[in-house]
Amino acid sequence: STKKRVVDSLTSKLQHYRALIGTPDITDKASAAMAVVSEMTSNYQREQAKLNMLRGELAAVEIQLRNLTINAPAASVVANNNKELLDIRRQNESLELAKNGKSQEDQKRIQDQIDANLRKMQQLSASQSPGQQKNIERNQTQQSTLVDRKIELQQQIVASENNVTLFRDQKSRYETMTSTGGGEQVILRAKEDELRLAN
């Protein structure tokens, strides 16, 4: 599995640094520290690029959601119950966003409310043409998919921001070591921490 490969790779790196650090040769110790700096730098850059990509995708999803709301078919349907349909749909959008970070029990309660609203919307839309109804349903499905993706991206961004901070801190800690020397035990401890986290 990927997890096992990560752990095996970290284990072999740890053994490699142990061997280098165990030597009395100052140059080898410094190069071991430099190797960690270089590794942390590439981890940091990779994670930063991933974070930028996630933020870009989130911005795109938010624009799509806004456009869907503006161009919602219910807004162009001429019927007495239009305003009520719009109000319920807006309420459902708020409810979808309110589910974010809630307990499963609360999420289920909110979902029940959304479902009840959807049933009410179906009744209100029954008097409209089948074509209009289909457009409204398509719009709702798209909105629901986008809201789910938005919540997922928000969670991934938080995780990625934490990684960026972690890699940046480790990188600067090792950089200090390469210039001050005698930091081999800290490198070893950090490698062991990394292995423990992977496990």
PDB file of C-alpha atoms in Angstrom:
ATOM      1  CA  SER A   1       0.000   0.000   0.000  1.00  0.00           C
ATOM      2  CA  THR A   2       1.007   3.657  -0.368  1.00  0.00           C
ATOM      3  CA  LYS A   3       1.095   3.998   3.440  1.00  0.00           C
ATOM      4  CA  LYS A   4       3.573   1.081   3.746  1.00  0.00           C
ATOM      5  CA  ARG A   5       5.776   2.556   0.998  1.00  0.00           C
ATOM      6  CA  VAL A   6       5.864   5.910   2.836  1.00  0.00           C
ATOM      7  CA  VAL A   7       6.808   4.214   6.128  1.00  0.00           C
ATOM      8  CA  ASP A   8       9.461   1.997   4.453  1.00  0.00           C
ATOM      9  CA  SER A   9      10.941   4.997   2.654  1.00  0.00           C
ATOM     10  CA  LEU A  10      11.080   7.010   5.917  1.00  0.00           C
ATOM     11  CA  THR A  11      12.613   4.032   7.758  1.00  0.00           C
ATOM     12  CA  SER A  12      15.411   3.718   5.203  1.00  0.00           C
ATOM     13  CA  LYS A  13      15.997   7.508   5.272  1.00  0.00           C
ATOM     14  CA  LEU A  14      16.227   7.364   9.064  1.00  0.00           C
ATOM     15  CA  GLN A  15      18.834   4.571   8.869  1.00  0.00           C
ATOM     16  CA  HIS A  16      20.762   6.577   6.274  1.00  0.00           C
ATOM     17  CA  TYR A  17      20.839   9.712   8.472  1.00  0.00           C
ATOM     18  CA  ARG A  18      21.775   7.601  11.516  1.00  0.00           C
ATOM     19  CA  ALA A  19      24.767   6.229   9.600  1.00  0.00           C
ATOM     20  CA  LEU A  20      25.866   9.715   8.485  1.00  0.00           C
ATOM     21  CA  ILE A  21      25.288  11.289  11.886  1.00  0.00           C
ATOM     22  CA  GLY A  22      27.123   8.482  13.676  1.00  0.00           C
ATOM     23  CA  THR A  23      30.324   9.468  11.904  1.00  0.00           C
ATOM     24  CA  PRO A  24      32.803  11.844  13.553  1.00  0.00           C
ATOM     25  CA  ASP A  25      33.231  13.581  10.181  1.00  0.00           C
ATOM     26  CA  ILE A  26      31.801  17.128  10.508  1.00  0.00           C
ATOM     27  CA  THR A  27      31.349  17.389   6.723  1.00  0.00           C
ATOM     28  CA  ASP A  28      29.141  14.275   6.655  1.00  0.00           C
ATOM     29  CA  LYS A  29      27.063  15.647   9.532  1.00  0.00           C
ATOM     30  CA  ALA A  30      26.618  18.956   7.740  1.00  0.00           C
ATOM     31  CA  SER A  31      25.695  17.222   4.484  1.00  0.00           C
ATOM     32  CA  ALA A  32      23.144  15.086   6.355  1.00  0.00           C
ATOM     33  CA  ALA A  33      21.569  18.297   7.669  1.00  0.00           C
ATOM     34  CA  MET A  34      21.679  19.815   4.180  1.00  0.00           C
ATOM     35  CA  ALA A  35      19.951  16.717   2.750  1.00  0.00           C
ATOM     36  CA  VAL A  36      17.081  17.210   5.213  1.00  0.00           C
ATOM     37  CA  VAL A  37      16.878  20.922   4.335  1.00  0.00           C
ATOM     38  CA  SER A  38      16.666  20.069   0.645  1.00  0.00           C
ATOM     39  CA  GLU A  39      13.986  17.427   1.268  1.00  0.00           C
ATOM     40  CA  MET A  40      11.908  19.776   3.456  1.00  0.00           C
ATOM     41  CA  THR A  41      12.260  22.542   0.860  1.00  0.00           C
ATOM     42  CA  SER A  42      10.839  20.325  -1.877  1.00  0.00           C
ATOM     43  CA  ASN A  43       8.040  19.098   0.463  1.00  0.00           C
ATOM     44  CA  TYR A  44       7.239  22.726   1.316  1.00  0.00           C
ATOM     45  CA  GLN A  45       7.215  23.851  -2.330  1.00  0.00           C
ATOM     46  CA  ARG A  46       5.094  20.871  -3.407  1.00  0.00           C
ATOM     47  CA  GLU A  47       2.560  21.492  -0.623  1.00  0.00           C
ATOM     48  CA  GLN A  48       2.458  25.248  -1.341  1.00  0.00           C
ATOM     49  CA  ALA A  49       1.725  24.517  -5.024  1.00  0.00           C
ATOM     50  CA  LYS A  50      -1.043  22.086  -3.986  1.00  0.00           C
ATOM     51  CA  LEU A  51      -2.516  24.711  -1.637  1.00  0.00           C
ATOM     52  CA  ASN A  52      -2.545  27.349  -4.401  1.00  0.00           C
ATOM     53  CA  MET A  53      -4.284  24.874  -6.725  1.00  0.00           C
ATOM     54  CA  LEU A  54      -6.944  24.054  -4.086  1.00  0.00           C
ATOM     55  CA  ARG A  55      -7.573  27.759  -3.433  1.00  0.00           C
ATOM     56  CA  GLY A  56      -7.931  28.349  -7.173  1.00  0.00           C
ATOM     57  CA  GLU A  57     -10.436  25.518  -7.489  1.00  0.00           C
ATOM     58  CA  LEU A  58     -12.413  26.817  -4.499  1.00  0.00           C
ATOM     59  CA  ALA A  59     -12.626  30.281  -6.103  1.00  0.00           C
ATOM     60  CA  ALA A  60     -13.871  28.679  -9.355  1.00  0.00           C
ATOM     61  CA  VAL A  61     -16.510  26.628  -7.492  1.00  0.00           C
ATOM     62  CA  GLU A  62     -17.738  29.758  -5.674  1.00  0.00           C
ATOM     63  CA  ILE A  63     -18.105  31.618  -9.008  1.00  0.00           C
ATOM     64  CA  GLN A  64     -20.040  28.673 -10.497  1.00  0.00           C
ATOM     65  CA  LEU A  65     -22.350  28.630  -7.458  1.00  0.00           C
ATOM     66  CA  ARG A  66     -22.982  32.380  -7.762  1.00  0.00           C
ATOM     67  CA  ASN A  67     -23.741  32.072 -11.497  1.00  0.00           C
ATOM     68  CA  LEU A  68     -26.113  29.155 -10.906  1.00  0.00           C
ATOM     69  CA  THR A  69     -28.028  31.201  -8.335  1.00  0.00           C
ATOM     70  CA  ILE A  70     -28.238  34.235 -10.633  1.00  0.00           C
ATOM     71  CA  ASN A  71     -29.304  32.188 -13.675  1.00  0.00           C
ATOM     72  CA  ALA A  72     -31.583  29.804 -11.774  1.00  0.00           C
ATOM     73  CA  PRO A  73     -34.527  28.740 -13.985  1.00  0.00           C
ATOM     74  CA  ALA A  74     -37.037  29.324 -11.185  1.00  0.00           C
ATOM     75  CA  ALA A  75     -36.263  33.043 -11.450  1.00  0.00           C
ATOM     76  CA  SER A  76     -37.561  33.159 -15.040  1.00  0.00           C
ATOM     77  CA  VAL A  77     -40.663  31.019 -14.545  1.00  0.00           C
ATOM     78  CA  VAL A  78     -43.827  33.107 -14.637  1.00  0.00           C
ATOM     79  CA  ALA A  79     -46.071  31.709 -11.909  1.00  0.00           C
ATOM     80  CA  ASN A  80     -47.651  32.947  -8.687  1.00  0.00           C
ATOM     81  CA  ASN A  81     -45.542  30.633  -6.555  1.00  0.00           C
ATOM     82  CA  ASN A  82     -42.230  31.849  -8.055  1.00  0.00           C
ATOM     83  CA  LYS A  83     -41.231  33.953  -5.080  1.00  0.00           C
ATOM     84  CA  GLU A  84     -41.969  31.118  -2.673  1.00  0.00           C
ATOM     85  CA  LEU A  85     -39.913  28.703  -4.806  1.00  0.00           C
ATOM     86  CA  LEU A  86     -37.001  31.136  -4.807  1.00  0.00           C
ATOM     87  CA  ASP A  87     -37.211  31.665  -1.057  1.00  0.00           C
ATOM     88  CA  ILE A  88     -37.224  27.922  -0.368  1.00  0.00           C
ATOM     89  CA  ARG A  89     -34.296  27.391  -2.735  1.00  0.00           C
ATOM     90  CA  ARG A  90     -32.271  30.125  -1.014  1.00  0.00           C
ATOM     91  CA  GLN A  91     -33.159  28.604   2.350  1.00  0.00           C
ATOM     92  CA  ASN A  92     -31.879  25.206   1.114  1.00  0.00           C
ATOM     93  CA  GLU A  93     -28.587  26.775  -0.032  1.00  0.00           C
ATOM     94  CA  SER A  94     -28.087  28.234   3.451  1.00  0.00           C
ATOM     95  CA  LEU A  95     -29.013  24.918   5.047  1.00  0.00           C
ATOM     96  CA  GLU A  96     -26.485  23.042   2.842  1.00  0.00           C
ATOM     97  CA  LEU A  97     -23.722  25.400   3.997  1.00  0.00           C
ATOM     98  CA  ALA A  98     -24.922  25.158   7.604  1.00  0.00           C
ATOM     99  CA  LYS A  99     -24.219  21.388   7.551  1.00  0.00           C
ATOM    100  CA  ASN A 100     -20.471  22.108   7.336  1.00  0.00           C
ATOM    101  CA  GLY A 101     -18.712  21.073  10.545  1.00  0.00           C
ATOM    102  CA  LYS A 102     -21.915  19.922  12.285  1.00  0.00           C
ATOM    103  CA  SER A 103     -22.349  16.584  14.084  1.00  0.00           C
ATOM    104  CA  GLN A 104     -23.949  13.711  12.124  1.00  0.00           C
ATOM    105  CA  GLU A 105     -27.122  14.120  14.168  1.00  0.00           C
ATOM    106  CA  ASP A 106     -27.349  17.848  13.358  1.00  0.00           C
ATOM    107  CA  GLN A 107     -26.522  17.168   9.695  1.00  0.00           C
ATOM    108  CA  LYS A 108     -29.371  14.638   9.513  1.00  0.00           C
ATOM    109  CA  ARG A 109     -31.775  17.150  11.102  1.00  0.00           C
ATOM    110  CA  ILE A 110     -30.738  19.821   8.575  1.00  0.00           C
ATOM    111  CA  GLN A 111     -31.005  17.300   5.698  1.00  0.00           C
ATOM    112  CA  ASP A 112     -34.565  16.418   6.794  1.00  0.00           C
ATOM    113  CA  GLN A 113     -35.439  20.113   6.592  1.00  0.00           C
ATOM    114  CA  ILE A 114     -33.855  20.343   3.111  1.00  0.00           C
ATOM    115  CA  ASP A 115     -35.801  17.261   1.954  1.00  0.00           C
ATOM    116  CA  ALA A 116     -39.060  18.705   3.301  1.00  0.00           C
ATOM    117  CA  ASN A 117     -38.320  21.930   1.395  1.00  0.00           C
ATOM    118  CA  LEU A 118     -37.610  19.963  -1.788  1.00  0.00           C
ATOM    119  CA  ARG A 119     -40.984  18.187  -1.476  1.00  0.00           C
ATOM    120  CA  LYS A 120     -42.691  21.544  -0.986  1.00  0.00           C
ATOM    121  CA  MET A 121     -40.889  22.868  -4.089  1.00  0.00           C
ATOM    122  CA  GLN A 122     -42.077  19.866  -6.115  1.00  0.00           C
ATOM    123  CA  GLN A 123     -45.674  20.603  -5.106  1.00  0.00           C
ATOM    124  CA  LEU A 124     -45.289  24.283  -5.999  1.00  0.00           C
ATOM    125  CA  SER A 125     -43.659  23.371  -9.323  1.00  0.00           C
ATOM    126  CA  ALA A 126     -46.307  20.801 -10.254  1.00  0.00           C
ATOM    127  CA  SER A 127     -48.349  23.520 -11.925  1.00  0.00           C
ATOM    128  CA  GLN A 128     -45.406  24.477 -14.161  1.00  0.00           C
ATOM    129  CA  SER A 129     -44.456  22.876 -17.457  1.00  0.00           C
ATOM    130  CA  PRO A 130     -42.378  19.643 -17.392  1.00  0.00           C
ATOM    131  CA  GLY A 131     -39.562  21.406 -19.264  1.00  0.00           C
ATOM    132  CA  GLN A 132     -39.310  24.128 -16.620  1.00  0.00           C
ATOM    133  CA  GLN A 133     -39.446  21.523 -13.868  1.00  0.00           C
ATOM    134  CA  LYS A 134     -36.560  19.596 -15.476  1.00  0.00           C
ATOM    135  CA  ASN A 135     -34.449  22.767 -15.633  1.00  0.00           C
ATOM    136  CA  ILE A 136     -35.118  23.528 -11.978  1.00  0.00           C
ATOM    137  CA  GLU A 137     -34.146  19.989 -10.960  1.00  0.00           C
ATOM    138  CA  ARG A 138     -30.965  20.114 -13.060  1.00  0.00           C
ATOM    139  CA  ASN A 139     -30.042  23.426 -11.452  1.00  0.00           C
ATOM    140  CA  GLN A 140     -30.632  22.027  -7.957  1.00  0.00           C
ATOM    141  CA  THR A 141     -28.486  18.951  -8.685  1.00  0.00           C
ATOM    142  CA  GLN A 142     -25.637  21.154  -9.953  1.00  0.00           C
ATOM    143  CA  GLN A 143     -25.897  23.379  -6.876  1.00  0.00           C
ATOM    144  CA  SER A 144     -25.867  20.417  -4.533  1.00  0.00           C
ATOM    145  CA  THR A 145     -22.774  18.939  -6.247  1.00  0.00           C
ATOM    146  CA  LEU A 146     -20.958  22.285  -6.095  1.00  0.00           C
ATOM    147  CA  VAL A 147     -21.790  22.822  -2.416  1.00  0.00           C
ATOM    148  CA  ASP A 148     -20.416  19.341  -1.589  1.00  0.00           C
ATOM    149  CA  ARG A 149     -17.213  20.087  -3.524  1.00  0.00           C
ATOM    150  CA  LYS A 150     -16.877  23.484  -1.808  1.00  0.00           C
ATOM    151  CA  ILE A 151     -17.050  21.882   1.667  1.00  0.00           C
ATOM    152  CA  GLU A 152     -14.542  19.192   0.631  1.00  0.00           C
ATOM    153  CA  LEU A 153     -12.116  21.823  -0.745  1.00  0.00           C
ATOM    154  CA  GLN A 154     -12.396  23.927   2.430  1.00  0.00           C
ATOM    155  CA  GLN A 155     -11.370  20.883   4.503  1.00  0.00           C
ATOM    156  CA  GLN A 156      -8.457  20.036   2.146  1.00  0.00           C
ATOM    157  CA  ILE A 157      -7.245  23.658   2.296  1.00  0.00           C
ATOM    158  CA  VAL A 158      -7.114  23.597   6.114  1.00  0.00           C
ATOM    159  CA  ALA A 159      -5.077  20.342   6.030  1.00  0.00           C
ATOM    160  CA  SER A 160      -2.742  21.707   3.348  1.00  0.00           C
ATOM    161  CA  GLU A 161      -2.203  24.996   5.247  1.00  0.00           C
ATOM    162  CA  ASN A 162      -1.157  22.955   8.310  1.00  0.00           C
ATOM    163  CA  ASN A 163       1.323  20.963   6.178  1.00  0.00           C
ATOM    164  CA  VAL A 164       2.797  24.127   4.660  1.00  0.00           C
ATOM    165  CA  THR A 165       3.379  25.534   8.164  1.00  0.00           C
ATOM    166  CA  LEU A 166       4.891  22.247   9.374  1.00  0.00           C
ATOM    167  CA  PHE A 167       7.299  21.922   6.415  1.00  0.00           C
ATOM    168  CA  ARG A 168       8.277  25.611   6.621  1.00  0.00           C
ATOM    169  CA  ASP A 169       9.069  25.308  10.351  1.00  0.00           C
ATOM    170  CA  GLN A 170      11.068  22.087   9.888  1.00  0.00           C
ATOM    171  CA  LYS A 171      12.982  23.593   6.968  1.00  0.00           C
ATOM    172  CA  SER A 172      14.040  26.668   8.978  1.00  0.00           C
ATOM    173  CA  ARG A 173      14.956  24.491  11.984  1.00  0.00           C
ATOM    174  CA  TYR A 174      17.314  22.387   9.830  1.00  0.00           C
ATOM    175  CA  GLU A 175      18.730  25.466   8.102  1.00  0.00           C
ATOM    176  CA  THR A 176      19.715  26.802  11.532  1.00  0.00           C
ATOM    177  CA  MET A 177      21.423  23.477  12.251  1.00  0.00           C
ATOM    178  CA  THR A 178      23.512  23.498   9.090  1.00  0.00           C
ATOM    179  CA  SER A 179      24.908  26.910  10.026  1.00  0.00           C
ATOM    180  CA  THR A 180      25.420  26.284  13.764  1.00  0.00           C
ATOM    181  CA  GLY A 181      26.490  22.623  13.620  1.00  0.00           C
ATOM    182  CA  GLY A 182      25.919  20.056  16.345  1.00  0.00           C
ATOM    183  CA  GLY A 183      22.289  19.678  15.380  1.00  0.00           C
ATOM    184  CA  GLU A 184      22.515  16.051  14.321  1.00  0.00           C
ATOM    185  CA  GLN A 185      20.425  14.761  17.241  1.00  0.00           C
ATOM    186  CA  VAL A 186      17.652  17.221  16.380  1.00  0.00           C
ATOM    187  CA  ILE A 187      17.638  15.959  12.778  1.00  0.00           C
ATOM    188  CA  LEU A 188      17.456  12.400  14.030  1.00  0.00           C
ATOM    189  CA  ARG A 189      14.589  13.253  16.404  1.00  0.00           C
ATOM    190  CA  ALA A 190      12.707  15.054  13.625  1.00  0.00           C
ATOM    191  CA  LYS A 191      13.154  12.057  11.303  1.00  0.00           C
ATOM    192  CA  GLU A 192      11.853   9.775  14.089  1.00  0.00           C
ATOM    193  CA  ASP A 193       8.851  12.107  14.591  1.00  0.00           C
ATOM    194  CA  GLU A 194       8.161  11.993  10.846  1.00  0.00           C
ATOM    195  CA  LEU A 195       8.285   8.177  10.916  1.00  0.00           C
ATOM    196  CA  ARG A 196       5.995   8.058  13.969  1.00  0.00           C
ATOM    197  CA  LEU A 197       3.476  10.311  12.214  1.00  0.00           C
ATOM    198  CA  ALA A 198       3.560   8.139   9.085  1.00  0.00           C
ATOM    199  CA  ASN A 199       2.973   5.052  11.212  1.00  0.00           C
TER     200      ASN A 199
END
